[in-house]
Coordinates of C-alpha atoms in Angstrom, one line a residue:
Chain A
X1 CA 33.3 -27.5 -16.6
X2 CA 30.5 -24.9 -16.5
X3 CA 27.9 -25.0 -13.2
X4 CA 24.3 -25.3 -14.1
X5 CA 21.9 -23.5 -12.1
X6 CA 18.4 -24.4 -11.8
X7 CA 15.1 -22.0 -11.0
X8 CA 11.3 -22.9 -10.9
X9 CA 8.6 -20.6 -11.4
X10 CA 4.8 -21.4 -11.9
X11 CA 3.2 -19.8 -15.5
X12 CA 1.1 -17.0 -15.1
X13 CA -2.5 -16.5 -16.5
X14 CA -0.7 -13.5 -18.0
X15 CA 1.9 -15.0 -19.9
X16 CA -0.6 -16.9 -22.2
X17 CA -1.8 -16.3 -25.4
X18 CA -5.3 -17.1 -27.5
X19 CA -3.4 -20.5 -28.6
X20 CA -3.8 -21.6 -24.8
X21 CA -0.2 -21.9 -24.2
X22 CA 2.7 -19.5 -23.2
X23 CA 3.3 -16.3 -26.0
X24 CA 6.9 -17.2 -27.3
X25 CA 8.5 -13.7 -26.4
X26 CA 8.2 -14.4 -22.6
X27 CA 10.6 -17.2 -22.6
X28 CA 13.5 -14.4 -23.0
X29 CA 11.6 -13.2 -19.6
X30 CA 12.3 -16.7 -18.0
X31 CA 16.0 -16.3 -19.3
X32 CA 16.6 -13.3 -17.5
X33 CA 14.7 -14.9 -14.6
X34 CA 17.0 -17.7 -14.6
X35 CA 20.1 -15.7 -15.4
X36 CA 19.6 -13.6 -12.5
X37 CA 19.4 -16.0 -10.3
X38 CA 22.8 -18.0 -12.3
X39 CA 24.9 -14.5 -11.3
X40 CA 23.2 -14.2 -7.3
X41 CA 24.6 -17.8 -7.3
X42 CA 27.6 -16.6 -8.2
X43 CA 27.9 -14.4 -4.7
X44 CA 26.9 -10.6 -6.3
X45 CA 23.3 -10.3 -7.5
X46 CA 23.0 -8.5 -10.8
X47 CA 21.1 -5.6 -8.9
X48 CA 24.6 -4.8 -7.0
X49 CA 26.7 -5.1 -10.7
X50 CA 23.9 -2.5 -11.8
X51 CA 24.6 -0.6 -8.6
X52 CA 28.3 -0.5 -8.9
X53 CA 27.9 0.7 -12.3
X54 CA 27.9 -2.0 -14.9
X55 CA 25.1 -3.3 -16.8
X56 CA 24.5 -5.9 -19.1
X57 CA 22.8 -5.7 -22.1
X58 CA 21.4 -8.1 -24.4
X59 CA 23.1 -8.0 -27.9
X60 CA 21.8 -11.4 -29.4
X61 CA 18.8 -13.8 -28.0
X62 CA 18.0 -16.9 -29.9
X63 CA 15.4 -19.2 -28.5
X64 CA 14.1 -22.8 -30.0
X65 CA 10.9 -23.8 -29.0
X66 CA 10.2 -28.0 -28.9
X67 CA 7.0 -28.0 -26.9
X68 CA 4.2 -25.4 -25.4
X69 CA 4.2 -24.7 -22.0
X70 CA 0.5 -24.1 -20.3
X71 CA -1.1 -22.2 -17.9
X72 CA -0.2 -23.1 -14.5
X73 CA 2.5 -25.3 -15.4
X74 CA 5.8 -25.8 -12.9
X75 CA 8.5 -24.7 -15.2
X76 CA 12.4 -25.1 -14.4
X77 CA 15.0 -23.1 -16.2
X78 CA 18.5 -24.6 -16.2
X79 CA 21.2 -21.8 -17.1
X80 CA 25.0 -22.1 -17.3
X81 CA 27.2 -19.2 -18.4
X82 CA 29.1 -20.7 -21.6
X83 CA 31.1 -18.3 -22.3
X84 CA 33.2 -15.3 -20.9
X85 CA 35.3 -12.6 -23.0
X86 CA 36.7 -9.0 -21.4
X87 CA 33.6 -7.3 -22.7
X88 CA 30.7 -10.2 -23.2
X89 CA 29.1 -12.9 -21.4
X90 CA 27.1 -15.8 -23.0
X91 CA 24.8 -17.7 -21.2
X92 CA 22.6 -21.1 -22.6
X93 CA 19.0 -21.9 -21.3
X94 CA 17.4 -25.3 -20.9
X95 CA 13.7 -24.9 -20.3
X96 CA 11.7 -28.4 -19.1
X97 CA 8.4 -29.1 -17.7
X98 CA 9.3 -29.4 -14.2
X99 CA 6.7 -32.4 -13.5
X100 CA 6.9 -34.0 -16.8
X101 CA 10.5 -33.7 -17.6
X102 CA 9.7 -32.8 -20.7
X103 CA 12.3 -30.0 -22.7
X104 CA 10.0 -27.5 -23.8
X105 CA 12.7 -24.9 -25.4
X106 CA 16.7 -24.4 -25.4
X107 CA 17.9 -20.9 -26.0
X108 CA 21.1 -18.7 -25.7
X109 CA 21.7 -15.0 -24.9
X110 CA 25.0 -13.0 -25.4
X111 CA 25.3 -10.0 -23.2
X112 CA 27.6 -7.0 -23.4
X113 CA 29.0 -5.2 -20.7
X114 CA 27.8 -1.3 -20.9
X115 CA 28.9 1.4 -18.0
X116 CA 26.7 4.0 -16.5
X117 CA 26.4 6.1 -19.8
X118 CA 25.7 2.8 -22.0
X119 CA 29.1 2.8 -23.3
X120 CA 30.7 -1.0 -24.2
X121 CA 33.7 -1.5 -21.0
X122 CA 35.5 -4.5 -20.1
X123 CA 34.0 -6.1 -17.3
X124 CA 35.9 -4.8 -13.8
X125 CA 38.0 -7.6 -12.5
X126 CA 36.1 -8.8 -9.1
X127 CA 32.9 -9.5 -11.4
X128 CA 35.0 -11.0 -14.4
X129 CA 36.7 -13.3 -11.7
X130 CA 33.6 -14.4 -10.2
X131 CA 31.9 -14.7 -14.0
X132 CA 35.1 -17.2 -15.0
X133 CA 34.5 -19.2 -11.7
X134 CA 30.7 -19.5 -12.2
X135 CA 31.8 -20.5 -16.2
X136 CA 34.1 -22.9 -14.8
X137 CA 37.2 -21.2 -17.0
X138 CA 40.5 -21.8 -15.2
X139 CA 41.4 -18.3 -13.3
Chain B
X1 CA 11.9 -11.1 -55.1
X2 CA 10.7 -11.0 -51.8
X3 CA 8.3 -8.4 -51.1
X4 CA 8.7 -6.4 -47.7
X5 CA 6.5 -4.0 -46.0
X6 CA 6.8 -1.9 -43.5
X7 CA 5.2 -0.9 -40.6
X8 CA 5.2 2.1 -38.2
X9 CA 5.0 2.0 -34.1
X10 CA 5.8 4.1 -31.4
X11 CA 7.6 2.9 -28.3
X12 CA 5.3 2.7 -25.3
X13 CA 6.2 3.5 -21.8
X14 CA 5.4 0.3 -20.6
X15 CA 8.0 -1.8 -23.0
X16 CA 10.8 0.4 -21.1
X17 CA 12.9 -0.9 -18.6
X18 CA 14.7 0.6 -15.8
X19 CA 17.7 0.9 -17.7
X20 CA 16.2 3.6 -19.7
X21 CA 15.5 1.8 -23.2
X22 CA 12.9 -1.1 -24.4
X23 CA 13.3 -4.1 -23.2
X24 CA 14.8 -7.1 -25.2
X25 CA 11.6 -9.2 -25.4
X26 CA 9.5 -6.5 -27.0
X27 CA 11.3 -7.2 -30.1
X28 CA 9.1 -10.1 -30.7
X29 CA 6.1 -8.5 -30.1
X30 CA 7.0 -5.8 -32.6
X31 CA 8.2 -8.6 -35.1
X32 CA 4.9 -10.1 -34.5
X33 CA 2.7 -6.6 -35.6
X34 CA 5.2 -6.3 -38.5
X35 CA 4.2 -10.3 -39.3
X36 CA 0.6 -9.7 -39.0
X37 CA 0.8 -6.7 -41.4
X38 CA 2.8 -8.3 -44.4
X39 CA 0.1 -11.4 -43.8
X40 CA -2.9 -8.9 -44.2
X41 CA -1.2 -7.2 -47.2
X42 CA -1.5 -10.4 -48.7
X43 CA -4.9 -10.1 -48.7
X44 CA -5.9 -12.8 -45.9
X45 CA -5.4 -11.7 -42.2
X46 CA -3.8 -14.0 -39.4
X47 CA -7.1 -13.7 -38.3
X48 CA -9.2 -15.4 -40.7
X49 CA -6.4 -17.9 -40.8
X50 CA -6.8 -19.0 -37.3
X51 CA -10.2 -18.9 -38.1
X52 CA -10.3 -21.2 -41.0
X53 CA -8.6 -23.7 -38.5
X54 CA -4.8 -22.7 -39.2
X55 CA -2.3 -21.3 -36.6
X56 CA 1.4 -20.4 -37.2
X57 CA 3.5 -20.9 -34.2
X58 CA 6.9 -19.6 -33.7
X59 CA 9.6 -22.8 -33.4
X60 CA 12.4 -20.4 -33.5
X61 CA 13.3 -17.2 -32.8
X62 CA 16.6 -14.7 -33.1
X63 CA 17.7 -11.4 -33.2
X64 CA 20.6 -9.1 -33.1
X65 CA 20.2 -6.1 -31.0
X66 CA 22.0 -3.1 -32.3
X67 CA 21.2 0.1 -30.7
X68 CA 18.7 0.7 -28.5
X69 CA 15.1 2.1 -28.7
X70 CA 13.8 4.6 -26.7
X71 CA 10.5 5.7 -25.0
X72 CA 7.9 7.8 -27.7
X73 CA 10.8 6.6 -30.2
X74 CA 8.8 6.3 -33.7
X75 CA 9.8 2.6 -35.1
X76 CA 9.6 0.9 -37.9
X77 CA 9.4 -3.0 -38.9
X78 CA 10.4 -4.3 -41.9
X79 CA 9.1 -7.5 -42.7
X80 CA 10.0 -10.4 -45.4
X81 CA 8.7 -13.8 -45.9
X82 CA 12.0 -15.4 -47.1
X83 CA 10.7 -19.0 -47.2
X84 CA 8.1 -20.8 -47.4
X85 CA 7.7 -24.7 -47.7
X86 CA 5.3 -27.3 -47.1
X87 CA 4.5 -26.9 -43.1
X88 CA 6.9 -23.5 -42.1
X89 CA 7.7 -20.5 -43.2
X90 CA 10.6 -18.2 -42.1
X91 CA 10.4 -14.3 -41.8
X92 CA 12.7 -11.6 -41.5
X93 CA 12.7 -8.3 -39.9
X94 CA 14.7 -4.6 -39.8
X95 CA 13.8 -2.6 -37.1
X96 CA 15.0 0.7 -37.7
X97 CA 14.3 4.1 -35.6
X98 CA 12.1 5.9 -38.1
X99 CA 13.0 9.2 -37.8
X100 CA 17.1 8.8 -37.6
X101 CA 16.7 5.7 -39.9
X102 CA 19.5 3.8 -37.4
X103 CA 19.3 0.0 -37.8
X104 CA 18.3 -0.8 -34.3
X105 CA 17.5 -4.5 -34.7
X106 CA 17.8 -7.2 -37.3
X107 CA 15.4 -10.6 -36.6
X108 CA 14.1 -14.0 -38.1
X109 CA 11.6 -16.2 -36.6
X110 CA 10.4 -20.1 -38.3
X111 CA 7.0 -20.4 -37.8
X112 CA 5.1 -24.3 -38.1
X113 CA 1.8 -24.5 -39.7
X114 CA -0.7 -26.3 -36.9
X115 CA -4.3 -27.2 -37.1
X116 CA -6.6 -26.9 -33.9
X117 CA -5.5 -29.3 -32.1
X118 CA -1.7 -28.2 -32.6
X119 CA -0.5 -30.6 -34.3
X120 CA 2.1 -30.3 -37.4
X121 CA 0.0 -29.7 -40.8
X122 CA 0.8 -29.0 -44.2
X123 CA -0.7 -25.2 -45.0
X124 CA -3.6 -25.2 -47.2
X125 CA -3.1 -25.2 -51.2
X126 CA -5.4 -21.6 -51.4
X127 CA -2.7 -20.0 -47.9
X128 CA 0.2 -21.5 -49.3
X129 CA -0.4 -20.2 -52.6
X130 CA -0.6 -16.4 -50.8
X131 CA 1.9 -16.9 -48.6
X132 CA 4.0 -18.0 -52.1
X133 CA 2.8 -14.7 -54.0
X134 CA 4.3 -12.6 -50.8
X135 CA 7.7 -14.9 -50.3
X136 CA 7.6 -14.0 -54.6
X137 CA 8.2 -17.9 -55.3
X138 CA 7.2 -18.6 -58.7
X139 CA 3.8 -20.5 -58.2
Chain C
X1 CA -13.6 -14.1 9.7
X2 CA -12.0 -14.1 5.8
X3 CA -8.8 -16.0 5.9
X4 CA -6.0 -14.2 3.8
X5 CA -3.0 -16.1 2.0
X6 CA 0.3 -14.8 1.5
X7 CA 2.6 -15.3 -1.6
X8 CA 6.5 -13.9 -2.2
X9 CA 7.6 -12.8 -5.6
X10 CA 10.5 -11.5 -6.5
X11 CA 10.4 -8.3 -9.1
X12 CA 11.6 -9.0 -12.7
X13 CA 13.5 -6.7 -14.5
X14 CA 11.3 -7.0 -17.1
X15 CA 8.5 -5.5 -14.9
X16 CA 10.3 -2.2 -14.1
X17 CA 10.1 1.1 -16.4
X18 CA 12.6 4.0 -17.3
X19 CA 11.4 5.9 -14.1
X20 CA 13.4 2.9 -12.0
X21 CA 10.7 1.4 -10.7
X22 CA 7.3 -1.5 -11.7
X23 CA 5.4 0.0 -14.2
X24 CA 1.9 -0.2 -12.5
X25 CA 0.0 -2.4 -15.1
X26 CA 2.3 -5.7 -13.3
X27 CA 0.4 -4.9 -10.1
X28 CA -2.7 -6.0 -11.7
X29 CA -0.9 -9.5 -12.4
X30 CA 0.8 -9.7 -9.3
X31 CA -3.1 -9.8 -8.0
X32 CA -3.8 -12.8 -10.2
X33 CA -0.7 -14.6 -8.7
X34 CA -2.1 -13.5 -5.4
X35 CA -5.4 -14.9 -6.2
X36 CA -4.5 -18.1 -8.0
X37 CA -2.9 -19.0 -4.8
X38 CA -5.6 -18.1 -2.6
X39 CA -7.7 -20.2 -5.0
X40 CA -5.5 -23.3 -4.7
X41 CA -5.2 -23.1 -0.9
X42 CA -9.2 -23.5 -0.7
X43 CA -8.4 -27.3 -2.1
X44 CA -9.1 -26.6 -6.0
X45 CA -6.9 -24.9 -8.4
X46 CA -8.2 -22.2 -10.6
X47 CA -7.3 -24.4 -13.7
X48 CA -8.8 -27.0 -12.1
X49 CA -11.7 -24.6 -11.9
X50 CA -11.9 -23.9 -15.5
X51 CA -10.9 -27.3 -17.0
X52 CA -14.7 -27.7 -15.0
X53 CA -16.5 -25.5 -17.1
X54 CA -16.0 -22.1 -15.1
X55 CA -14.3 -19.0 -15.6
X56 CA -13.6 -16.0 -13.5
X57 CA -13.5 -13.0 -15.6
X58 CA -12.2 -9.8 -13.9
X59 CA -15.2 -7.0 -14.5
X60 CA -13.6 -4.2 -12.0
X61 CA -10.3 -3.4 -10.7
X62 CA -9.0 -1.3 -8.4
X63 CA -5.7 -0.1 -7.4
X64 CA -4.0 2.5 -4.8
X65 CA -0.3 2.6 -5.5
X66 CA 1.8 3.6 -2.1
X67 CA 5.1 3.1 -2.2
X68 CA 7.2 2.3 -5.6
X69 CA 8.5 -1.6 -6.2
X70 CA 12.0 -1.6 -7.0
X71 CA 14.0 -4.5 -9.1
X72 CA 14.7 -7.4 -7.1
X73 CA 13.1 -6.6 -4.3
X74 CA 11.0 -9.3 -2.7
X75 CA 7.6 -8.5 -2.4
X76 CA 4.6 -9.7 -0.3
X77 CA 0.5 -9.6 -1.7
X78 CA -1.6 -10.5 1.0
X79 CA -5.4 -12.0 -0.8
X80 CA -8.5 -12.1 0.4
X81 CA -11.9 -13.4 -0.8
X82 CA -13.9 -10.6 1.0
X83 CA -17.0 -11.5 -0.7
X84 CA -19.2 -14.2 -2.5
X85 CA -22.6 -14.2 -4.5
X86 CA -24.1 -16.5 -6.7
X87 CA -22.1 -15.2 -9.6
X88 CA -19.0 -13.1 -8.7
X89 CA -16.7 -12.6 -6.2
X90 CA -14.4 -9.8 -4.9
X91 CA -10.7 -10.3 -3.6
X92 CA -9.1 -7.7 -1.7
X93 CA -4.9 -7.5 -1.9
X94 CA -2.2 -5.6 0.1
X95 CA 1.3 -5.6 -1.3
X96 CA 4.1 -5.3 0.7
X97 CA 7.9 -5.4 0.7
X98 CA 8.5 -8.2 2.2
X99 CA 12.1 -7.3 3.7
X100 CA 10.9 -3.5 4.8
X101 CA 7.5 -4.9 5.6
X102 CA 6.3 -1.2 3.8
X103 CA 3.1 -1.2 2.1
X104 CA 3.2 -0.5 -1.5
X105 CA -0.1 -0.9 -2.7
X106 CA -3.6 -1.9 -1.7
X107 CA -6.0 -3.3 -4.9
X108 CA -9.3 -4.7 -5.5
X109 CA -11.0 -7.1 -8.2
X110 CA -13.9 -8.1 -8.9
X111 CA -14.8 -11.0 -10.8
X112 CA -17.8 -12.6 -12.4
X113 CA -18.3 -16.5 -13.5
X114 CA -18.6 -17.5 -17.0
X115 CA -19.5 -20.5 -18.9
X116 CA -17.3 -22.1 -21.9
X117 CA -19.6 -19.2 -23.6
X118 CA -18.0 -16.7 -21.9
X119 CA -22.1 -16.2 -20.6
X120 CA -22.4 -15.2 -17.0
X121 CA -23.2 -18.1 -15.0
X122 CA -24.3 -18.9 -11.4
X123 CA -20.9 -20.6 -9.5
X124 CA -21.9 -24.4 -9.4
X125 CA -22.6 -25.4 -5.7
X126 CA -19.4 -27.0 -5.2
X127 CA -17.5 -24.6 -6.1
X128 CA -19.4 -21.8 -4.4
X129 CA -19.0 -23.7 -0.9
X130 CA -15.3 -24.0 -1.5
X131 CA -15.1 -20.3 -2.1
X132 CA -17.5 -19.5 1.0
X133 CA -15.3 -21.4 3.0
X134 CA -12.3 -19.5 2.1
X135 CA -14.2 -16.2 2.2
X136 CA -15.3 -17.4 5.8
X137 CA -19.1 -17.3 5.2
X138 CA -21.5 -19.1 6.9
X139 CA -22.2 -22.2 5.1
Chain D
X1 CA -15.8 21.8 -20.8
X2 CA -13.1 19.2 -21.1
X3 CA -11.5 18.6 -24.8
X4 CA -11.1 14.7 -25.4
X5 CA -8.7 13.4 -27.5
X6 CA -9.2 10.0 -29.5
X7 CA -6.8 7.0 -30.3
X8 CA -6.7 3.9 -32.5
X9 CA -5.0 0.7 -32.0
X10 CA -4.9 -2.7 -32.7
X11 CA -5.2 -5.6 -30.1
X12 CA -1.9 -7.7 -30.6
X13 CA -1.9 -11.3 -30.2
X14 CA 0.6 -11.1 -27.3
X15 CA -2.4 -9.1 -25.5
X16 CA -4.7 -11.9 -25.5
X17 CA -4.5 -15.0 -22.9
X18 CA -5.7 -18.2 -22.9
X19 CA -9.3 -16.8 -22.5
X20 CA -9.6 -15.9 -26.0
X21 CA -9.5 -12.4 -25.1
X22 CA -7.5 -9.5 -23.7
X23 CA -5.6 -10.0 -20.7
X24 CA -7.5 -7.1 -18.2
X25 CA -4.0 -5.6 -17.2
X26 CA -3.1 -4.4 -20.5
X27 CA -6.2 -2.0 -20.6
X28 CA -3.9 0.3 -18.7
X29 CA -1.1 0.0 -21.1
X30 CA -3.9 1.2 -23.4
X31 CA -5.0 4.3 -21.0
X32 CA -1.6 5.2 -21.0
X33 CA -0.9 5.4 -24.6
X34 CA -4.6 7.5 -24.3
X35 CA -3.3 9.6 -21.9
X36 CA 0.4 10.5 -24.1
X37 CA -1.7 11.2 -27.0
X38 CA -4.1 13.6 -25.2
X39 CA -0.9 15.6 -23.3
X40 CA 1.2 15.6 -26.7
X41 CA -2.2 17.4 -28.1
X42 CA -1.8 20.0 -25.7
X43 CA 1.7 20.9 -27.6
X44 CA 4.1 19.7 -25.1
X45 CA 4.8 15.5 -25.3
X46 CA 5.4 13.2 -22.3
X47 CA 8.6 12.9 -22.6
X48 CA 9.3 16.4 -22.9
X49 CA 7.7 17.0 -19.6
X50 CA 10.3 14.5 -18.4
X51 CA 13.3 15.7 -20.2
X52 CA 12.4 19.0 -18.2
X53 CA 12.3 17.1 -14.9
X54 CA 8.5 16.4 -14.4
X55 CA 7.2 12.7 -13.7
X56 CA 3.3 11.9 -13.7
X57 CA 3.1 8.8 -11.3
X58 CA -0.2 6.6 -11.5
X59 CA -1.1 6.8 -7.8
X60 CA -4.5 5.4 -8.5
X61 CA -6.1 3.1 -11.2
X62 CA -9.7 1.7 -11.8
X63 CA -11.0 0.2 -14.2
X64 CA -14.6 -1.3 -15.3
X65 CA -14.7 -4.6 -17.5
X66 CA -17.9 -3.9 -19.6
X67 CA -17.9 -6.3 -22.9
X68 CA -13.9 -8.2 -24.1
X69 CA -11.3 -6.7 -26.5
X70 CA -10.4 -9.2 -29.0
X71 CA -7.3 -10.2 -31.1
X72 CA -7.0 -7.4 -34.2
X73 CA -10.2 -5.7 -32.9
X74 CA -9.5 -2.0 -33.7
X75 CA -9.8 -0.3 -30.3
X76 CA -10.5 3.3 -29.9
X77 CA -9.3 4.8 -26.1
X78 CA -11.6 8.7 -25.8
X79 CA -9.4 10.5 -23.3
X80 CA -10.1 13.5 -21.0
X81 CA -8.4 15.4 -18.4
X82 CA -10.6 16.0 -16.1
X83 CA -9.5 17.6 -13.2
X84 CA -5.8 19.4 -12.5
X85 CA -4.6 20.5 -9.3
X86 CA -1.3 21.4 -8.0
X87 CA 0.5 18.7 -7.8
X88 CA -2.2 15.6 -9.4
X89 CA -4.7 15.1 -12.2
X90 CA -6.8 13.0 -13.0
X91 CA -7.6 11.7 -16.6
X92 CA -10.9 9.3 -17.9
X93 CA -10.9 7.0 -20.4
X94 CA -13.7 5.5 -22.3
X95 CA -12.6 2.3 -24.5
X96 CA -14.6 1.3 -27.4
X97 CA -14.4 -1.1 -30.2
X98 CA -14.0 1.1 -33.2
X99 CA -16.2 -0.6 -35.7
X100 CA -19.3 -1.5 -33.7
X101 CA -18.6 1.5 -31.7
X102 CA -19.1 -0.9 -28.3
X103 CA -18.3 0.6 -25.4
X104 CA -15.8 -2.3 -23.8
X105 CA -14.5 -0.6 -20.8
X106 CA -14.0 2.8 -18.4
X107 CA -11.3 4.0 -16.4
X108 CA -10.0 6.8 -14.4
X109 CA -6.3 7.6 -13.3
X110 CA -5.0 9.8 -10.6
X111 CA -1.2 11.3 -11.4
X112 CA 0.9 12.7 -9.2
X113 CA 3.7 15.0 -10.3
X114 CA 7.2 13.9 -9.3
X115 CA 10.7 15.2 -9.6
X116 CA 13.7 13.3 -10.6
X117 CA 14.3 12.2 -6.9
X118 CA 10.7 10.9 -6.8
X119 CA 9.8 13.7 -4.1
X120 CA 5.7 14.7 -5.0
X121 CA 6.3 18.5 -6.5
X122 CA 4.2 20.8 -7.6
X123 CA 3.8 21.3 -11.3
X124 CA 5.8 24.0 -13.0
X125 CA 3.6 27.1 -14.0
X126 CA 4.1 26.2 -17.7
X127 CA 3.1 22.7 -17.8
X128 CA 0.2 23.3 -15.5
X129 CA -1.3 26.0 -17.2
X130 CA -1.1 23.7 -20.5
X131 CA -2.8 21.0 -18.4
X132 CA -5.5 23.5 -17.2
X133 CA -6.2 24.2 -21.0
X134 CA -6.4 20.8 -21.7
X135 CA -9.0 20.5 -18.8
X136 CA -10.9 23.0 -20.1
X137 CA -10.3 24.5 -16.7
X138 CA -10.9 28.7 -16.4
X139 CA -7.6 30.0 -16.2

């Protein structure tokens, strides 16, 4: 079964609107935020994937939002990686209120895997092995 | 028919991201300046709707990225109200490179009406009837 | 002698630009982490702070940039209330990478107290003792 | 005498924060898109200066708060070049709101001119003597 991972981070003054709560595009900021950490969890950050020459780019993002999040608020993003192919990656976000609990938004990002000159490759076979283990897939 | 209009932007330095194109979460901000446009075209700005006491909120949220968009890129946003009911209303978006007229990115969002204190409402008879004339329901 | 907090954050993808490194608008933000939790360390939280009445609206910034930020790296801002009057208050910040221990940039804000008006306002006594005491006045 | 070039924009909701107005870092989002507009004027864009290997690196950044920007306020950024040397310049920026012609904020950036390893260069004779025309400077 797929590993969760789970990050906290605080919300900035930055990330809020007029409405008094977050603006909705920087939950796909907390995804990555949380995604990043999912993959340095899984023993290679993304930073040394970029570095040894594959990238991975976001082809779909959809995001359900259930209940605002506010200035100053402890936030915890849960991410598992769902789903690994040769050439894609799909991971799901749970987004709570750390304090209260609460489930502020679910959302899911599918990523492709791009080489240097942002062409579509199969992912190498050290990171698609430790992607499958971090998926829970059988290897 | 749904009407759609269209909206012109150019990519700013700042939405980049070190892998040399915009940034995923962007999007959403352009889809938002391509929402606020068809709104005003229907003759009452987001503005004076927040300021007659009614907010729209975005409860969902998805795209499909398709190419990518570069810095000083000229883009433009097509919007579309495709529905419209009692307390939501759902947009779509085609966000093409202007000049090459590539498809870059396709989106949808599902907005809730809320009232100041952001709670669920149903819109206004005198919005709803706007918001209609743009969707092109019969009213 | 003015007291000076230290906070680690960890660069966002999100935050970089095509030249491969922050784009230099986050620095400004990275401040307002800096100085939220230099705020919260003197006993009361900056939302606190406003849920009170009082506001603290940046009038002048300030920013020398040293040494580029880089994705993921870890970074350092050193705060530090050098300065308190009756209705503003100026923080002073040095950001560091925190593994390298390099200084990237040095920055300056200063803020002015407003009411639920957004009028400028005298800092109630409470809160002005609070903010002496962190600044290292005499009281 | 410096030539200044003049921009419009509109403030976008994700600009503002939960102050009701815009979020102070994004004013130098805005002297940016100021400061492409007024180089593209002098016949040669941004991003052709980079496609030939020339960076301009904010090294320095101030900016004075004077009066808030507000959600769909039409803003108007005046930009001048006011001083080139070999290898920096230095551009100012007035910000006004363009229908009550308000001034809301001033800024100044120093540039520096990198190559494509980041190494502080001086600036080719072409684009300098563009940017000396632009500056109004005796050439």
């Amino acid at each position: 079964m797929a590993r969760s991972t789970s990050l906290e981070l605080r919300v900035r003054y930055a990330e809020t609107d007029k409405m008094g709560v977050v603006y909705h595009s920087h939950y796909l900021v907390w995804c990555e935020l949380g995604r990043t950490d999912h993959i340095r969890a899984g023993g290679m950050s993304y930073r040394e994937m970029e570095a040894a020459g594959v990238m991975l780019a976001v082809a779909e993002a959809n995001v359900r939002y259930r209940a605002p999040a506010r200035y100053d608020d402890l936030i915890r993003v849960e991410t598992t990686l769902t789903d690994v192919s040769s050439r894609a990656v799909t991971f799901e976000y749970r987004i709570h209120n750390a304090e209260s609990g609460e489930l502020l938004a679910t959302a899911s990002t599918l990523l492709v895997a791009l080489d240097r000159s942002h062409r579509v490759v199969k992912l190498p076979a050290d990171i698609r092995a430790r992607l499958d283990a971090s998926a829970g897939a059988e290897v």
